[in-house]
mmCIF file of C-alpha atoms in Angstrom:
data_model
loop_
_atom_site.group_PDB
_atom_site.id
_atom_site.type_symbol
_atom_site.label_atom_id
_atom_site.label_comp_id
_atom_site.label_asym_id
_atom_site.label_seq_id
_atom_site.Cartn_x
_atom_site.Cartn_y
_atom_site.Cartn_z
ATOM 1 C CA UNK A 1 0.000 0.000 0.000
ATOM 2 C CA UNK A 2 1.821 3.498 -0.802
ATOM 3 C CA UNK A 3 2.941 5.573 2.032
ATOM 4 C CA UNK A 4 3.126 2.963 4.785
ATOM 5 C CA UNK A 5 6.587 4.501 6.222
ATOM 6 C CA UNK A 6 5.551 8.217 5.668
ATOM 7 C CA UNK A 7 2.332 8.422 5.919
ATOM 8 C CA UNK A 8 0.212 10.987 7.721
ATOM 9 C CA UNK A 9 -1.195 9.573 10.817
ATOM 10 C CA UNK A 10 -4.610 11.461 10.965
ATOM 11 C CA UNK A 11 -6.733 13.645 8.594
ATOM 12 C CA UNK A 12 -5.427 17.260 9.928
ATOM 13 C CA UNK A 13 -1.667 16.024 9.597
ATOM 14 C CA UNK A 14 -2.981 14.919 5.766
ATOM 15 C CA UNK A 15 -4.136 18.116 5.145
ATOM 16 C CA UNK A 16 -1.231 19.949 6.048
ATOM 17 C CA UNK A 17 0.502 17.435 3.954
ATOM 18 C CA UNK A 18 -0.911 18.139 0.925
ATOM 19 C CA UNK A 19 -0.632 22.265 2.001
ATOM 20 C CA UNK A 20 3.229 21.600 2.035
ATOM 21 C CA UNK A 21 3.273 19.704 -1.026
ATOM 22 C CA UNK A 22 1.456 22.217 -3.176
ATOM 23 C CA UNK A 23 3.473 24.755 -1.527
ATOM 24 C CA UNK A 24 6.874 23.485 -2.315
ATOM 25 C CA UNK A 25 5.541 22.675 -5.982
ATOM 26 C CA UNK A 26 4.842 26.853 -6.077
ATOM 27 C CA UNK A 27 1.386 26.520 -5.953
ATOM 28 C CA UNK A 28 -1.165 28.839 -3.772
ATOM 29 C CA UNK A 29 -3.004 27.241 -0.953
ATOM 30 C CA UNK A 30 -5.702 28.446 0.830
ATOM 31 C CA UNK A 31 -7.748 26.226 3.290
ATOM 32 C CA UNK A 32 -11.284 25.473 4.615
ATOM 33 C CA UNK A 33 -12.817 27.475 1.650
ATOM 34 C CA UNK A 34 -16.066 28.335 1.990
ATOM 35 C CA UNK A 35 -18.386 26.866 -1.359
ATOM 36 C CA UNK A 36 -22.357 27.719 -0.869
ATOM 37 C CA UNK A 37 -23.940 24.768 0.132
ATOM 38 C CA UNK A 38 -24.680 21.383 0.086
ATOM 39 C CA UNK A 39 -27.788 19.740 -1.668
ATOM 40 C CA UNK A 40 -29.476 19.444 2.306
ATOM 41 C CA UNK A 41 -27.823 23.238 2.959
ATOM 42 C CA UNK A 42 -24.965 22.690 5.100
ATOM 43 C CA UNK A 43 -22.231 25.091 4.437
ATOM 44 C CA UNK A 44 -19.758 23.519 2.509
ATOM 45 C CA UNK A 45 -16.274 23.896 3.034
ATOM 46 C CA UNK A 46 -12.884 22.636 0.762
ATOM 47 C CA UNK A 47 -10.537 21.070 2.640
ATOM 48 C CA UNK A 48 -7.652 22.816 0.089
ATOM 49 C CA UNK A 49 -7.879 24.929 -2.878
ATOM 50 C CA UNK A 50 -4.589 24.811 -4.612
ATOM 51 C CA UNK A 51 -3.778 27.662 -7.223
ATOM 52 C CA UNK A 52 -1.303 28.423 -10.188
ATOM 53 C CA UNK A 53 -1.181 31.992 -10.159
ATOM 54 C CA UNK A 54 0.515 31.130 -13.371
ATOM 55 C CA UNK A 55 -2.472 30.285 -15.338
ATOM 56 C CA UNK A 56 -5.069 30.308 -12.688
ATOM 57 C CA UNK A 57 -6.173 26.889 -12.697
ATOM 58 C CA UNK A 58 -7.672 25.871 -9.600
ATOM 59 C CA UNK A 59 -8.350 22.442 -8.119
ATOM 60 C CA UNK A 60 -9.802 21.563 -4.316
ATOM 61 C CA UNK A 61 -8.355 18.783 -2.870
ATOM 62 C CA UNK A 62 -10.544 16.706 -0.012
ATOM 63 C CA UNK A 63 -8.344 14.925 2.417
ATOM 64 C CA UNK A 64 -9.952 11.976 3.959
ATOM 65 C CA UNK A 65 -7.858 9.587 6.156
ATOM 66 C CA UNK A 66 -8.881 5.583 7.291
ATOM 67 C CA UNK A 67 -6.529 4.757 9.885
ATOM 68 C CA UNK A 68 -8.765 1.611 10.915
ATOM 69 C CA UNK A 69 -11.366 -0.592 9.294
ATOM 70 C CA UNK A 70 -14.639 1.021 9.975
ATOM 71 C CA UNK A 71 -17.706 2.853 8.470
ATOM 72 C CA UNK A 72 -15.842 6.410 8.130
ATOM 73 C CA UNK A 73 -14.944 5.285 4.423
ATOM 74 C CA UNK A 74 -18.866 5.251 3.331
ATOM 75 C CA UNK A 75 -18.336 9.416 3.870
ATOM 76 C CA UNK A 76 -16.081 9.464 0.961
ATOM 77 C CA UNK A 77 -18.468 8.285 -2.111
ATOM 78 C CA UNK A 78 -20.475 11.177 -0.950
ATOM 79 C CA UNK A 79 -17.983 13.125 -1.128
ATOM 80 C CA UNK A 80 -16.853 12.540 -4.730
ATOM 81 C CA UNK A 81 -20.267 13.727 -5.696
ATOM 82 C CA UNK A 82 -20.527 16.334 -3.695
ATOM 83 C CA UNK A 83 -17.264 17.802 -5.906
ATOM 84 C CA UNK A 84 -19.676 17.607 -8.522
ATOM 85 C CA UNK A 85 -21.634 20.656 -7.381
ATOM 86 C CA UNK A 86 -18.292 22.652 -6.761
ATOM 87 C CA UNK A 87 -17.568 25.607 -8.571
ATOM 88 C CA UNK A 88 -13.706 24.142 -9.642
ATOM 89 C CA UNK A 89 -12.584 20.949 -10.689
ATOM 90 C CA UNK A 90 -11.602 18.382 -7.770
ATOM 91 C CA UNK A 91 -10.121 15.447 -6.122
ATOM 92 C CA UNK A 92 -10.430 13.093 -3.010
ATOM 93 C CA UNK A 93 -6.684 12.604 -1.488
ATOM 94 C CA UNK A 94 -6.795 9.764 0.734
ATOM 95 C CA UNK A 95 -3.853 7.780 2.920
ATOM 96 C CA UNK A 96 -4.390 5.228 5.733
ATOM 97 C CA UNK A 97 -4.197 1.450 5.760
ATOM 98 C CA UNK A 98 -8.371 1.216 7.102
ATOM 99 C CA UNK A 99 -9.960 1.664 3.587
ATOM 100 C CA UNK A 100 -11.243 -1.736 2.559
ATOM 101 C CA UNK A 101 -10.000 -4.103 -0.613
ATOM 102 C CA UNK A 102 -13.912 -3.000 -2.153
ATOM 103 C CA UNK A 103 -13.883 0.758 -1.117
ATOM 104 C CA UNK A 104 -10.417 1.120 -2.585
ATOM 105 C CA UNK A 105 -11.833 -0.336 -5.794
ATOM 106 C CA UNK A 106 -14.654 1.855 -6.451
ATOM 107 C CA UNK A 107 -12.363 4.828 -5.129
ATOM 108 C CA UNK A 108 -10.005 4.085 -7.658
ATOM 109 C CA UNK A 109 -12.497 3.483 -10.311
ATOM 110 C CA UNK A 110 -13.781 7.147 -9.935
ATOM 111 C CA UNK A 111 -10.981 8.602 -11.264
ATOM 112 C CA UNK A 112 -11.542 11.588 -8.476
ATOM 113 C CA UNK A 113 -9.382 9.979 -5.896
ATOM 114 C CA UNK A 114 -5.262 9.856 -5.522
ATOM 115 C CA UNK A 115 -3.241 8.231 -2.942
ATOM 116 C CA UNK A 116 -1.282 10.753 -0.507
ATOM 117 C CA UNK A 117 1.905 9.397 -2.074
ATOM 118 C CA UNK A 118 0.511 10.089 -5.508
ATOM 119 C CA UNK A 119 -0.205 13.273 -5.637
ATOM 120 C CA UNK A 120 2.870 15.358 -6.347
ATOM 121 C CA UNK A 121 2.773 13.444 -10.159
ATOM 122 C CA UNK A 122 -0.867 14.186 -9.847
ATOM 123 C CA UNK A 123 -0.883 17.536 -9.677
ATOM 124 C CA UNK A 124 2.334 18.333 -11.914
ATOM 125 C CA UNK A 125 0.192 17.083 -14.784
ATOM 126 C CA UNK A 126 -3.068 18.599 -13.500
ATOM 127 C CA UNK A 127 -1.254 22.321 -13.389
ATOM 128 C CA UNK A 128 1.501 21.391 -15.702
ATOM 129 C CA UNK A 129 4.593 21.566 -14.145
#
């Protein structure tokens, strides 16, 4: 599985993962962005909106960590279509060792969800780097 030897260790420390990534990559990163509402009106808010003040291409970035086996991972598909409603483009990034063999299929089978340890070649294509 990638990242077992680095990998975050809870869904804050994630986030501030993929802040420091983005960062070193030259990239703008703002946090907990506030994005209307969600389809039963509960403010919704991106994790991490990453910018190229470059070209200014935008993409939010959910972080969602599974430490353990457990029903947090059934959050995620609604989630990935909850991006659907957002104003940019966007991704589920995801690290821990609890998502199960079937979630991490249908994750992966998306195509709106990257592994922690994925993401730097992720987002140098997305922004062209």
């Amino acid at each position: 599985m990638p990242g077992k030897g680095t990998a975050p260790k809870s869904g804050d420390e994630l986030k501030q993962r993929v802040v420091a990534l983005a960062q070193r990559l030259g990239l703008r990163v703002q946090t907990e962005v506030r994005a209307a509402r969600r389809l039963w009106g509960q403010q919704r808010y991106i994790d991490v909106v990453i910018t190229d003040d470059k070209s200014g291409k935008r993409l939010g970035v959910e972080c969602k960590f599974q430490a353990t086996p457990g029903t947090a991972e059934e959050k995620v598909p609604a989630t990935i279509q909850d991006i659907a409603h957002w104003p940019i483009p966007g991704i589920v990034v995801i690290d821990g060792e609890g998502f199960s063999t079937n979630m991490r299929g249908y994750l992966m089978s998306t195509g709106k969800v990257v592994w922690f340890d994925e993401l730097e070649d992720w987002l140098r294509l997305y922004f062209g780097l």
